[in-house]
Coordinates of C-alpha atoms in Angstrom, one line a residue:
Chain A
M15 CA -15.7 -15.7 -18.8
K16 CA -15.1 -14.3 -15.4
M17 CA -11.7 -12.6 -14.9
I18 CA -9.7 -10.3 -12.6
L19 CA -8.8 -7.0 -14.3
I20 CA -5.7 -5.2 -13.2
P21 CA -5.5 -1.6 -14.5
G22 CA -2.1 -0.1 -14.2
R23 CA 0.6 2.1 -15.7
S24 CA 2.5 1.2 -18.8
A25 CA 5.4 3.0 -20.6
K26 CA 3.2 3.6 -23.6
Q27 CA 0.4 5.0 -21.5
G28 CA 2.9 7.3 -19.9
T29 CA 4.4 8.6 -23.1
S30 CA 1.0 9.0 -24.9
L31 CA -0.5 11.0 -22.1
N32 CA 2.2 13.6 -22.6
H33 CA 1.1 13.9 -26.2
G34 CA -2.5 14.5 -25.0
K35 CA -5.2 12.5 -23.3
L36 CA -7.7 13.3 -26.0
K37 CA -5.3 12.2 -28.7
E38 CA -5.7 8.9 -30.6
E39 CA -2.6 7.2 -29.3
Y40 CA -3.7 7.6 -25.6
I41 CA -7.2 6.5 -26.4
E42 CA -5.9 3.4 -28.2
T43 CA -3.4 2.5 -25.5
T44 CA -5.9 2.8 -22.7
S45 CA -8.4 0.7 -24.8
T46 CA -6.1 -2.3 -25.3
L47 CA -6.5 -5.2 -23.0
E48 CA -3.6 -7.7 -22.3
M49 CA -4.7 -11.3 -21.9
N50 CA -3.2 -14.7 -21.2
P51 CA -3.1 -16.6 -24.6
D52 CA -4.9 -19.6 -23.2
D53 CA -7.8 -17.5 -22.1
M54 CA -7.9 -15.9 -25.5
Q55 CA -8.1 -19.3 -27.1
K56 CA -11.0 -20.3 -24.9
L57 CA -12.9 -17.3 -26.0
K58 CA -11.7 -17.8 -29.7
L59 CA -10.0 -14.4 -29.7
S60 CA -7.1 -13.2 -31.8
D61 CA -4.9 -10.2 -31.4
G62 CA -6.9 -7.0 -32.2
D63 CA -10.4 -8.6 -31.6
S64 CA -12.9 -6.5 -29.7
V65 CA -14.3 -7.6 -26.4
R66 CA -16.8 -6.3 -23.9
L67 CA -15.8 -6.0 -20.3
K68 CA -18.6 -5.8 -17.9
N69 CA -19.4 -5.7 -14.1
A70 CA -22.1 -4.4 -11.8
T71 CA -20.7 -0.8 -12.2
G72 CA -20.5 -0.5 -16.0
E73 CA -19.0 -1.8 -19.2
A74 CA -16.2 -1.0 -21.6
L75 CA -15.5 -2.0 -25.2
V76 CA -11.8 -2.6 -25.8
K77 CA -9.4 -4.6 -28.1
C78 CA -7.3 -7.5 -26.8
I79 CA -3.8 -8.7 -27.3
A80 CA -2.0 -11.7 -26.0
K81 CA 0.8 -11.6 -23.4
K82 CA 3.3 -14.5 -22.7
P83 CA 1.5 -17.1 -20.5
G84 CA 4.0 -16.7 -17.7
D85 CA 3.7 -12.9 -17.6
L86 CA 0.0 -12.8 -17.1
P87 CA -1.6 -15.9 -15.4
S88 CA -4.8 -17.4 -16.7
G89 CA -7.8 -15.6 -15.3
M90 CA -6.1 -12.2 -15.1
A91 CA -6.1 -9.4 -17.6
F92 CA -4.3 -6.1 -17.6
I93 CA -5.3 -2.7 -19.1
P94 CA -3.5 0.7 -18.9
Y95 CA -5.4 3.1 -16.7
G96 CA -7.8 5.3 -18.6
P97 CA -11.4 6.1 -19.4
P98 CA -12.4 2.4 -20.2
S99 CA -11.0 1.2 -16.8
S100 CA -12.9 4.0 -15.0
Q101 CA -16.2 2.8 -16.4
L102 CA -15.7 -0.4 -14.4
M103 CA -14.5 1.2 -11.2
E104 CA -16.8 1.0 -8.2
S105 CA -17.1 4.3 -6.4
D106 CA -17.3 3.0 -2.9
T107 CA -14.1 3.6 -1.0
A108 CA -14.9 1.7 2.3
G109 CA -14.2 4.9 4.3
S110 CA -10.7 5.2 2.9
G111 CA -11.0 7.6 -0.1
M112 CA -9.6 4.9 -2.4
P113 CA -11.8 3.0 -4.8
I114 CA -10.7 -0.5 -5.6
S115 CA -8.8 0.4 -8.8
K116 CA -7.0 -2.9 -9.3
H117 CA -8.2 -6.4 -8.9
M118 CA -11.7 -5.8 -10.3
E119 CA -13.9 -8.8 -11.0
I120 CA -15.3 -8.5 -14.5
E121 CA -17.0 -10.6 -17.1
I122 CA -15.4 -10.7 -20.6
E123 CA -17.1 -11.6 -23.8
K124 CA -16.2 -11.6 -27.5
L125 CA -18.0 -9.1 -29.7
Chain B
M4 CA 14.9 23.4 -35.9
S5 CA 16.5 26.8 -35.6
E6 CA 20.1 27.5 -34.8
N7 CA 19.3 29.3 -31.6
I8 CA 19.8 26.4 -29.2
K9 CA 20.1 27.1 -25.5
I10 CA 21.5 24.5 -23.1
V11 CA 19.9 24.1 -19.7
E12 CA 22.1 22.1 -17.3
N13 CA 20.7 20.2 -14.3
A14 CA 17.1 20.8 -15.2
T15 CA 14.5 18.7 -13.4
C16 CA 12.0 16.3 -15.0
T17 CA 8.7 16.5 -13.1
F18 CA 6.9 13.8 -14.9
C19 CA 7.1 11.2 -12.1
G20 CA 8.0 11.1 -8.4
C21 CA 11.7 10.3 -9.2
V22 CA 12.1 14.0 -10.0
C23 CA 15.4 13.5 -11.7
D24 CA 17.4 16.7 -11.5
D25 CA 20.3 15.9 -13.8
M26 CA 18.6 16.7 -17.1
H27 CA 20.7 18.3 -19.8
L28 CA 18.2 20.0 -22.1
H29 CA 18.7 21.4 -25.6
V30 CA 16.1 24.1 -26.1
D31 CA 15.1 25.6 -29.4
V32 CA 14.4 29.1 -28.2
E33 CA 12.7 30.3 -31.4
E34 CA 10.5 27.3 -31.8
K35 CA 9.9 27.2 -28.0
K36 CA 10.5 23.5 -27.7
I37 CA 12.9 21.1 -26.1
V38 CA 14.7 19.2 -28.9
K39 CA 16.9 16.9 -26.8
A40 CA 16.7 15.8 -23.1
K41 CA 19.9 14.0 -22.2
N42 CA 19.7 11.6 -19.2
A43 CA 15.9 11.5 -19.5
C44 CA 14.1 8.1 -19.6
I45 CA 11.4 7.2 -22.1
L46 CA 8.8 9.0 -20.0
G47 CA 10.9 12.0 -19.5
R48 CA 11.8 12.3 -23.2
A49 CA 8.0 12.4 -24.0
W50 CA 7.4 14.8 -21.1
F51 CA 10.0 17.3 -22.5
S52 CA 9.3 16.9 -26.2
E53 CA 5.5 17.0 -26.0
H54 CA 5.2 20.1 -23.8
T55 CA 5.3 22.6 -26.6
I56 CA 3.3 25.8 -26.8
E57 CA 0.0 25.7 -28.6
E58 CA 0.1 29.4 -29.6
N59 CA -3.5 29.6 -30.7
A60 CA -5.0 28.0 -27.6
P61 CA -7.0 30.5 -25.5
A62 CA -5.5 31.2 -22.1
A63 CA -8.9 31.4 -20.5
M64 CA -12.4 30.3 -21.4
I65 CA -15.8 30.5 -19.8
D66 CA -18.2 27.8 -21.1
G67 CA -16.0 27.2 -24.1
K68 CA -15.7 30.8 -25.2
E69 CA -12.4 32.7 -25.0
V70 CA -12.3 35.5 -22.4
S71 CA -9.7 37.6 -20.6
I72 CA -7.8 36.0 -17.8
E73 CA -9.2 38.7 -15.5
D74 CA -12.8 37.8 -16.4
A75 CA -12.1 34.2 -15.9
I76 CA -10.6 34.8 -12.5
E77 CA -13.7 36.8 -11.5
E78 CA -16.0 34.0 -12.7
A79 CA -14.0 31.4 -11.0
A80 CA -14.1 33.3 -7.7
Q81 CA -17.8 33.9 -8.0
T82 CA -18.4 30.2 -8.7
L83 CA -16.4 29.1 -5.7
V84 CA -17.8 31.5 -3.1
N85 CA -21.4 30.9 -4.3
A86 CA -21.1 27.1 -3.8
K87 CA -22.2 25.4 -0.6
F88 CA -19.7 22.6 -0.8
P89 CA -16.8 23.7 -3.1
I90 CA -14.0 21.1 -3.5
T91 CA -10.4 21.7 -4.5
Y92 CA -8.7 18.7 -6.1
G93 CA -5.5 17.6 -8.0
L94 CA -2.3 19.5 -7.2
S95 CA 0.2 16.7 -7.8
D96 CA 1.5 18.2 -11.0
T97 CA 2.2 21.8 -9.9
T98 CA 4.6 23.6 -7.7
C99 CA 4.5 23.8 -3.9
E100 CA 4.0 27.6 -4.3
A101 CA 0.8 27.0 -6.3
Q102 CA -0.4 24.3 -3.9
R103 CA 0.0 26.8 -1.0
Q104 CA -2.4 29.2 -2.8
A105 CA -4.9 26.4 -3.4
V106 CA -5.0 25.6 0.4
A107 CA -5.5 29.3 1.1
I108 CA -8.4 29.5 -1.3
T109 CA -10.1 26.5 0.2
D110 CA -9.6 27.8 3.7
I111 CA -11.1 31.2 2.8
I112 CA -14.2 29.7 1.0
R113 CA -14.6 27.1 3.7
G114 CA -14.3 24.4 1.1
N115 CA -12.8 20.9 0.9
I116 CA -9.3 20.2 -0.3
D117 CA -7.9 16.9 -1.4
T118 CA -5.1 15.8 -3.7
T119 CA -4.5 12.9 -6.0
T120 CA -2.8 11.2 -3.1
S121 CA -6.2 10.0 -2.0
V122 CA -6.4 7.7 -5.1
C123 CA -2.6 6.9 -5.0
H124 CA -0.9 6.4 -1.7
G125 CA -3.7 7.8 0.4
P126 CA -4.1 4.4 2.2
T127 CA -0.3 4.6 2.9
G128 CA -0.9 8.0 4.5
L129 CA -3.4 6.4 6.8
A130 CA -1.0 3.6 7.6
F131 CA 1.7 6.1 8.4
Q132 CA -0.6 7.5 11.1
G133 CA -1.4 4.1 12.5
V134 CA 2.0 2.3 12.2
G135 CA 4.7 5.0 11.6
E136 CA 7.3 5.1 9.0
S137 CA 10.9 3.9 9.0
T138 CA 12.2 6.2 6.3
S139 CA 15.3 7.3 4.5
T140 CA 16.2 9.4 1.4
L141 CA 17.0 7.8 -1.9
G142 CA 20.6 8.9 -1.4
E143 CA 20.9 6.6 1.6
V144 CA 19.4 3.8 -0.5
K145 CA 21.9 4.4 -3.2
N146 CA 24.8 4.5 -0.8
R147 CA 23.8 1.8 1.6
A148 CA 21.1 -0.6 0.6
D149 CA 22.2 -4.2 -0.1
L150 CA 18.7 -5.6 -0.2
V151 CA 16.1 -3.8 -2.3
I152 CA 12.6 -5.2 -2.4
Y153 CA 9.9 -3.8 -4.8
W154 CA 6.4 -4.8 -3.8
G155 CA 3.3 -4.2 -6.0
G156 CA 4.9 -1.9 -8.6
N157 CA 6.5 -1.9 -12.0
P158 CA 9.1 0.8 -11.9
A159 CA 10.6 -0.3 -15.3
E160 CA 7.5 1.2 -16.9
S161 CA 6.2 3.7 -14.3
H162 CA 9.6 5.1 -12.9
P163 CA 12.2 3.9 -15.4
R164 CA 15.2 5.6 -13.7
H165 CA 14.4 4.4 -10.2
F166 CA 16.7 1.3 -10.8
G167 CA 19.4 3.2 -12.6
R168 CA 19.7 6.4 -10.6
Y169 CA 18.7 5.5 -7.1
A170 CA 18.2 2.0 -6.0
V171 CA 19.7 -0.9 -8.1
T172 CA 22.6 -0.2 -10.4
P173 CA 24.3 2.9 -9.0
K174 CA 27.5 2.4 -7.1
G175 CA 27.3 3.9 -3.6
M176 CA 29.6 4.7 -0.7
F177 CA 29.1 1.3 0.9
I178 CA 27.9 -0.4 -2.3
P179 CA 31.0 -0.1 -4.4
G180 CA 30.0 -2.8 -6.9
G181 CA 26.5 -1.3 -7.6
K182 CA 24.0 -4.0 -8.6
K183 CA 26.3 -6.9 -7.9
D184 CA 26.5 -5.8 -4.2
R185 CA 22.7 -5.7 -3.9
T186 CA 20.0 -8.4 -3.9
V187 CA 16.9 -7.2 -5.7
V188 CA 13.5 -8.8 -5.0
L189 CA 10.3 -8.1 -7.0
V190 CA 6.9 -9.1 -5.6
D191 CA 4.1 -8.7 -8.2
V192 CA 1.0 -10.6 -9.5
R193 CA 2.2 -9.9 -13.0
K194 CA 5.7 -10.8 -14.4
T195 CA 6.3 -7.3 -15.6
K196 CA 9.2 -5.6 -17.5
S197 CA 10.7 -5.0 -14.0
A198 CA 11.2 -8.8 -13.4
P199 CA 14.5 -9.1 -15.4
V200 CA 16.1 -6.6 -12.9
A201 CA 15.2 -8.8 -9.9
D202 CA 17.4 -11.6 -8.5
I203 CA 14.3 -13.1 -7.0
F204 CA 10.8 -12.8 -8.5
I205 CA 7.9 -13.7 -6.3
Q206 CA 4.5 -14.0 -8.1
P207 CA 1.7 -14.3 -5.5
K208 CA -2.0 -14.9 -6.2
P209 CA -3.8 -11.6 -6.6
G210 CA -5.2 -10.0 -3.5
K211 CA -3.0 -12.0 -1.1
D212 CA -0.4 -9.3 -0.2
F213 CA -1.6 -8.8 3.3
E214 CA -1.5 -12.5 4.1
I215 CA 2.1 -12.8 2.8
L216 CA 3.3 -9.7 4.6
W217 CA 1.7 -11.0 7.9
A218 CA 3.3 -14.4 7.4
L219 CA 6.7 -12.7 6.9
R220 CA 6.1 -10.7 10.1
A221 CA 5.5 -14.0 11.9
L222 CA 8.6 -15.6 10.4
V223 CA 10.7 -12.6 11.3
K224 CA 9.5 -13.0 14.9
G225 CA 10.4 -16.7 14.9
K226 CA 6.8 -18.1 14.7
T227 CA 5.9 -21.2 12.9
I228 CA 3.9 -20.9 9.6
S229 CA 2.1 -23.9 8.1
A230 CA 3.2 -25.1 4.6
D231 CA -0.4 -24.6 3.4
I232 CA 0.4 -20.9 3.1
E233 CA 1.3 -21.8 -0.5
E234 CA -2.2 -22.9 -1.3
E235 CA -3.6 -19.7 0.1
T236 CA -1.1 -17.2 -1.4
G237 CA 0.6 -19.0 -4.2
V238 CA 4.0 -18.5 -2.5
S239 CA 5.8 -21.4 -0.9
L240 CA 6.9 -21.5 2.7
E241 CA 10.5 -22.1 1.5
V242 CA 10.4 -18.9 -0.6
L243 CA 9.1 -16.9 2.4
Q244 CA 11.7 -18.4 4.8
D245 CA 14.5 -17.6 2.3
L246 CA 13.2 -14.0 2.0
T247 CA 13.0 -13.7 5.8
E248 CA 16.6 -14.7 6.2
K249 CA 17.7 -12.3 3.5
M250 CA 15.8 -9.5 5.2
K251 CA 17.1 -10.2 8.7
N252 CA 20.7 -10.6 7.6
C253 CA 21.1 -7.7 5.2
R254 CA 23.0 -4.6 6.3
F255 CA 20.5 -2.0 5.0
G256 CA 17.2 -3.2 3.5
V257 CA 14.5 -1.2 1.8
L258 CA 10.9 -2.0 0.8
F259 CA 9.6 0.1 -2.0
F260 CA 5.9 -0.4 -2.6
G261 CA 3.3 0.7 -5.1
M262 CA -0.3 0.7 -6.0
G263 CA -0.5 -3.1 -6.0
L264 CA -0.9 -2.7 -2.2
T265 CA -3.0 0.5 -1.9
M266 CA -5.5 0.0 -4.7
T267 CA -6.5 -3.5 -3.8
R268 CA -8.6 -5.1 -1.1
G269 CA -7.1 -4.3 2.2
R270 CA -5.8 -0.9 1.1
H271 CA -4.3 0.8 4.3
F272 CA -4.0 -2.6 6.0
N273 CA -1.7 -3.8 3.2
S274 CA 0.5 -0.7 3.5
G275 CA 0.3 -0.9 7.3
A276 CA 1.4 -4.6 7.2
L277 CA 4.4 -3.7 5.0
L278 CA 5.4 -0.7 7.3
A279 CA 5.0 -2.9 10.3
L280 CA 7.3 -5.5 8.7
A281 CA 10.0 -2.8 8.2
T282 CA 9.6 -1.8 11.8
D283 CA 9.9 -5.4 13.0
L284 CA 13.1 -5.9 11.0
N285 CA 14.8 -3.1 12.8
E286 CA 15.2 -5.5 15.7
F287 CA 17.8 -7.3 13.5
T288 CA 19.2 -4.7 11.0
H289 CA 18.4 -1.4 9.5
F290 CA 15.3 -1.5 7.4
V291 CA 13.2 1.3 5.7
A292 CA 10.0 1.4 3.7
K293 CA 9.2 4.0 1.0
P294 CA 6.1 4.4 -1.1
V295 CA 7.0 4.9 -4.8
R296 CA 5.1 8.1 -5.7
G297 CA 3.6 8.7 -9.1
H298 CA 3.2 12.3 -10.1
G299 CA 6.1 14.8 -10.1
N300 CA 5.0 16.8 -7.0
V301 CA 2.4 14.5 -5.3
T302 CA 4.9 14.3 -2.4
G303 CA 4.9 18.2 -2.3
A304 CA 1.1 18.2 -2.1
D305 CA 1.3 15.9 1.0
N306 CA 3.8 18.2 2.5
V307 CA 2.1 21.5 1.7
V308 CA -1.3 20.4 2.7
S309 CA 0.1 18.9 5.9
W310 CA 2.1 21.9 7.0
Q311 CA -0.8 24.2 6.2
T312 CA -3.7 22.2 7.6
G313 CA -2.2 19.5 9.8
Y314 CA -3.4 16.7 7.6
P315 CA -2.1 15.3 4.3
F316 CA -5.3 15.1 2.1
G317 CA -9.1 14.9 2.5
V318 CA -9.4 18.1 4.5
N319 CA -12.6 20.0 5.1
F320 CA -12.8 23.7 6.2
S321 CA -16.6 24.0 6.3
R322 CA -16.6 24.7 10.1
G323 CA -13.8 27.2 9.8
F324 CA -11.1 24.9 10.9
P325 CA -9.5 21.9 9.2
R326 CA -11.1 18.4 9.7
F327 CA -9.6 15.2 8.2
N328 CA -11.8 12.3 7.3
P329 CA -10.9 10.0 4.4
G330 CA -14.0 8.4 3.0
E331 CA -15.9 11.6 3.6
F332 CA -13.7 14.5 2.6
T333 CA -11.8 12.6 -0.1
T334 CA -12.8 13.5 -3.7
V335 CA -14.1 10.2 -5.0
D336 CA -16.5 10.4 -2.0
T337 CA -17.5 14.1 -2.2
L338 CA -18.3 13.5 -5.8
S339 CA -19.9 10.0 -5.7
N340 CA -22.1 10.9 -2.8
G341 CA -23.2 14.1 -4.6
H342 CA -22.1 16.6 -1.9
A343 CA -19.8 18.7 -4.0
D344 CA -21.5 21.5 -5.9
A345 CA -18.5 23.2 -7.5
A346 CA -15.0 22.0 -8.1
L347 CA -11.6 23.7 -8.5
I348 CA -9.4 21.2 -10.3
I349 CA -5.7 21.9 -10.6
A350 CA -3.4 19.9 -12.9
S351 CA -5.5 16.8 -12.8
D352 CA -8.0 14.9 -14.8
P353 CA -10.6 13.2 -12.6
G354 CA -13.0 13.4 -15.5
S355 CA -11.0 10.7 -17.1
N356 CA -9.6 8.6 -14.3
F357 CA -12.3 8.6 -11.5
P358 CA -15.0 6.0 -11.0
K359 CA -17.9 6.3 -13.3
R360 CA -20.3 7.6 -10.6
A361 CA -17.9 10.3 -9.5
I362 CA -17.4 11.4 -13.1
E363 CA -21.1 11.6 -13.6
H364 CA -21.5 14.0 -10.7
L365 CA -18.4 16.0 -11.6
K366 CA -20.0 16.7 -15.0
S367 CA -23.2 18.0 -13.4
I368 CA -21.5 20.7 -11.4
P369 CA -19.5 23.9 -12.4
I370 CA -15.8 23.1 -12.7
V371 CA -12.9 25.6 -12.7
V372 CA -9.9 23.9 -14.2
L373 CA -6.2 24.8 -14.5
D374 CA -4.3 22.6 -16.9
T375 CA -1.5 22.7 -19.5
K376 CA -3.5 20.7 -22.0
Q377 CA -7.1 20.0 -22.8
T378 CA -8.4 17.0 -20.9
D379 CA -11.7 15.2 -20.4
T380 CA -12.1 17.4 -17.3
S381 CA -11.2 20.8 -18.9
K382 CA -13.4 20.3 -22.0
D383 CA -16.5 20.4 -19.9
A384 CA -15.3 23.1 -17.5
H385 CA -17.3 26.2 -16.7
V386 CA -14.0 28.1 -16.4
A387 CA -10.8 26.8 -18.0
F388 CA -7.3 28.2 -17.7
R389 CA -4.5 27.1 -19.9
T390 CA -1.4 27.3 -17.8
S391 CA 2.4 26.9 -18.3
T392 CA 4.2 23.7 -17.4
Y393 CA 6.1 23.4 -14.2
G394 CA 9.7 22.6 -14.6
I395 CA 9.6 23.4 -18.3
N396 CA 8.3 27.0 -18.3
T397 CA 8.0 27.7 -14.5
S398 CA 10.4 27.6 -11.6
G399 CA 9.3 26.7 -8.1
T400 CA 9.7 23.9 -5.6
V401 CA 8.8 20.2 -5.9
Y402 CA 9.4 17.3 -3.5
R403 CA 11.0 14.1 -4.7
M404 CA 9.3 10.9 -3.5
D405 CA 11.7 10.7 -0.5
D406 CA 10.5 14.2 0.7
V407 CA 13.6 16.0 -0.6
P408 CA 12.7 19.4 -2.0
I409 CA 14.2 20.4 -5.4
T410 CA 14.1 23.8 -7.1
L411 CA 13.1 23.8 -10.7
R412 CA 15.1 25.4 -13.6
P413 CA 12.7 26.3 -16.4
A414 CA 13.8 25.9 -20.0
F415 CA 11.8 28.5 -22.0
E416 CA 9.0 31.0 -21.4
S417 CA 5.4 30.2 -22.1
P418 CA 2.8 32.8 -23.1
F419 CA 0.4 31.2 -20.6
P420 CA 0.5 32.2 -16.9
D421 CA 1.6 29.6 -14.3
D422 CA -0.8 28.0 -11.8
E423 CA 0.5 30.1 -8.9
K424 CA -0.3 33.3 -10.7
I425 CA -3.9 32.2 -11.5
L426 CA -4.5 30.8 -8.1
T427 CA -3.1 33.9 -6.4
G428 CA -5.6 35.9 -8.4
I429 CA -8.5 33.7 -7.4
R430 CA -7.3 33.7 -3.8
K431 CA -7.3 37.5 -3.7
R432 CA -10.7 37.8 -5.3
V433 CA -12.4 35.1 -3.1
H434 CA -11.0 36.9 -0.1
E435 CA -12.6 40.2 -1.2
L436 CA -15.9 38.5 -1.9
M437 CA -16.0 36.7 1.4
L438 CA -15.1 39.9 3.3
A439 CA -17.9 41.8 1.5
R440 CA -20.3 39.0 2.3
H441 CA -19.5 38.9 6.0
S442 CA -19.5 42.7 6.2
A443 CA -23.0 42.8 4.6
N444 CA -24.2 40.1 7.0
G445 CA -22.9 42.1 9.9
A446 CA -23.0 39.1 12.2
I447 CA -19.5 38.0 11.5
G448 CA -16.6 40.4 11.6
E449 CA -13.6 40.5 9.3
A450 CA -11.5 38.8 11.9
K451 CA -13.4 35.5 11.3
V452 CA -12.2 35.5 7.6
A453 CA -8.8 34.0 7.0
A454 CA -6.2 36.6 6.4
P455 CA -4.6 36.5 2.9
L456 CA -1.1 35.1 2.6

């Protein structure tokens, strides 16, 4: 299924990075994808299931959890910034210095 | 917990750009840790409690082996002067005093300096140059703003005290009722934890910020907008008209904006559209726009690099004078295009957060790292320094997101040196090495080498 991925900050990502970016809590936080429950149902996914995120740049394996449908529209997924989201980030900055770090077009599949 | 508790009043949290300077810290002096941080938010509490001293961690390493700090400074200096395209990067989580040394190093070695601004509000920096900035301090917002708009950000999770200390709930000189005297608007593609704070929540389709901002500019100027704007952007004409009236009729309006504008398609055009909207609104009332800045001293990095080089980020000294060119001298580009052949990384972790291709190149070149903890970047470093934490162990100056400088009050001493001390050591050594090189070459006299600070 094609989706738009929005990496961003979360409170848990912020607290866990203070503990250490090589520690389990940060790795787990930045490897947890938030999805619209209808999209999860279409892919036959339950909370905690593993998914593969893929685009032309790279791929990342993460776990998914459901958000309230109104909070995250269908077709959009959120992940706290971290190593998995970097794997999907295109390096071209279009002369600005800034790679497109939000609104990435990705393919998502159940593992 | 020992009984030897020291109280530090009015300490400053440097975790995020809010730089709250009303912390009341309880410090266990024997254990060297902060056991309580009164007034801190959830992020601040983690910042203070987790920055403890790892006594057994080496202060300096070369290729993973413990060495003296002096040997590490020598190796770092040699690595940087022997590179053809050395880059300096990071700087948003250290003091202005350390940032100043980093600029001097880069100047002397004719390298390339860039800060985390380039992957944060760098596009806003470009927009400032094109459009200008109608600005204010957060104190003015607290005392005057009756319309507060957050666009493309989630302060409830990224800057938790922005609402409570600066912009929404505090009572101000002309806002005696606090939140009930203000209208709060949130524009975001996600309904985040910030949404309950907002009186009006607008949820556009992703990637349509520019279109909405431009439509608002047109409405402010009295132009007609077609109702099919809703189909394009996900926001109805009625909502935009209502927001336009609120913006034109407020007494003091502020637009706070985040990465939702700068990190998406359009980048500096998005920031520029928002800044232009704020400018337009000054025909009717007083309106300002402020980027919400992430790291504790990223605003200081912009200021220091600007007053030392004339440009805020993405600055190259290879010709002996500063040149500014985002897209060429910004770090994602110097790494992704393979130009950089050595890196000085200060208080940042591009090895974790950069695009894949940039990380791959970073891992292929010698890296000198200064950081308070081990990171994906430092674990592969050629030279790694463990440094003390600014604001907790080290004094110095930081800039709040509204460009207000604040002096830090440290809580307890660290056995590790601070960034400024290490960078000063590197700066002195690279200067000696460059002088020796130019003297040996004979062709270029000492006057051509930048004088030390």
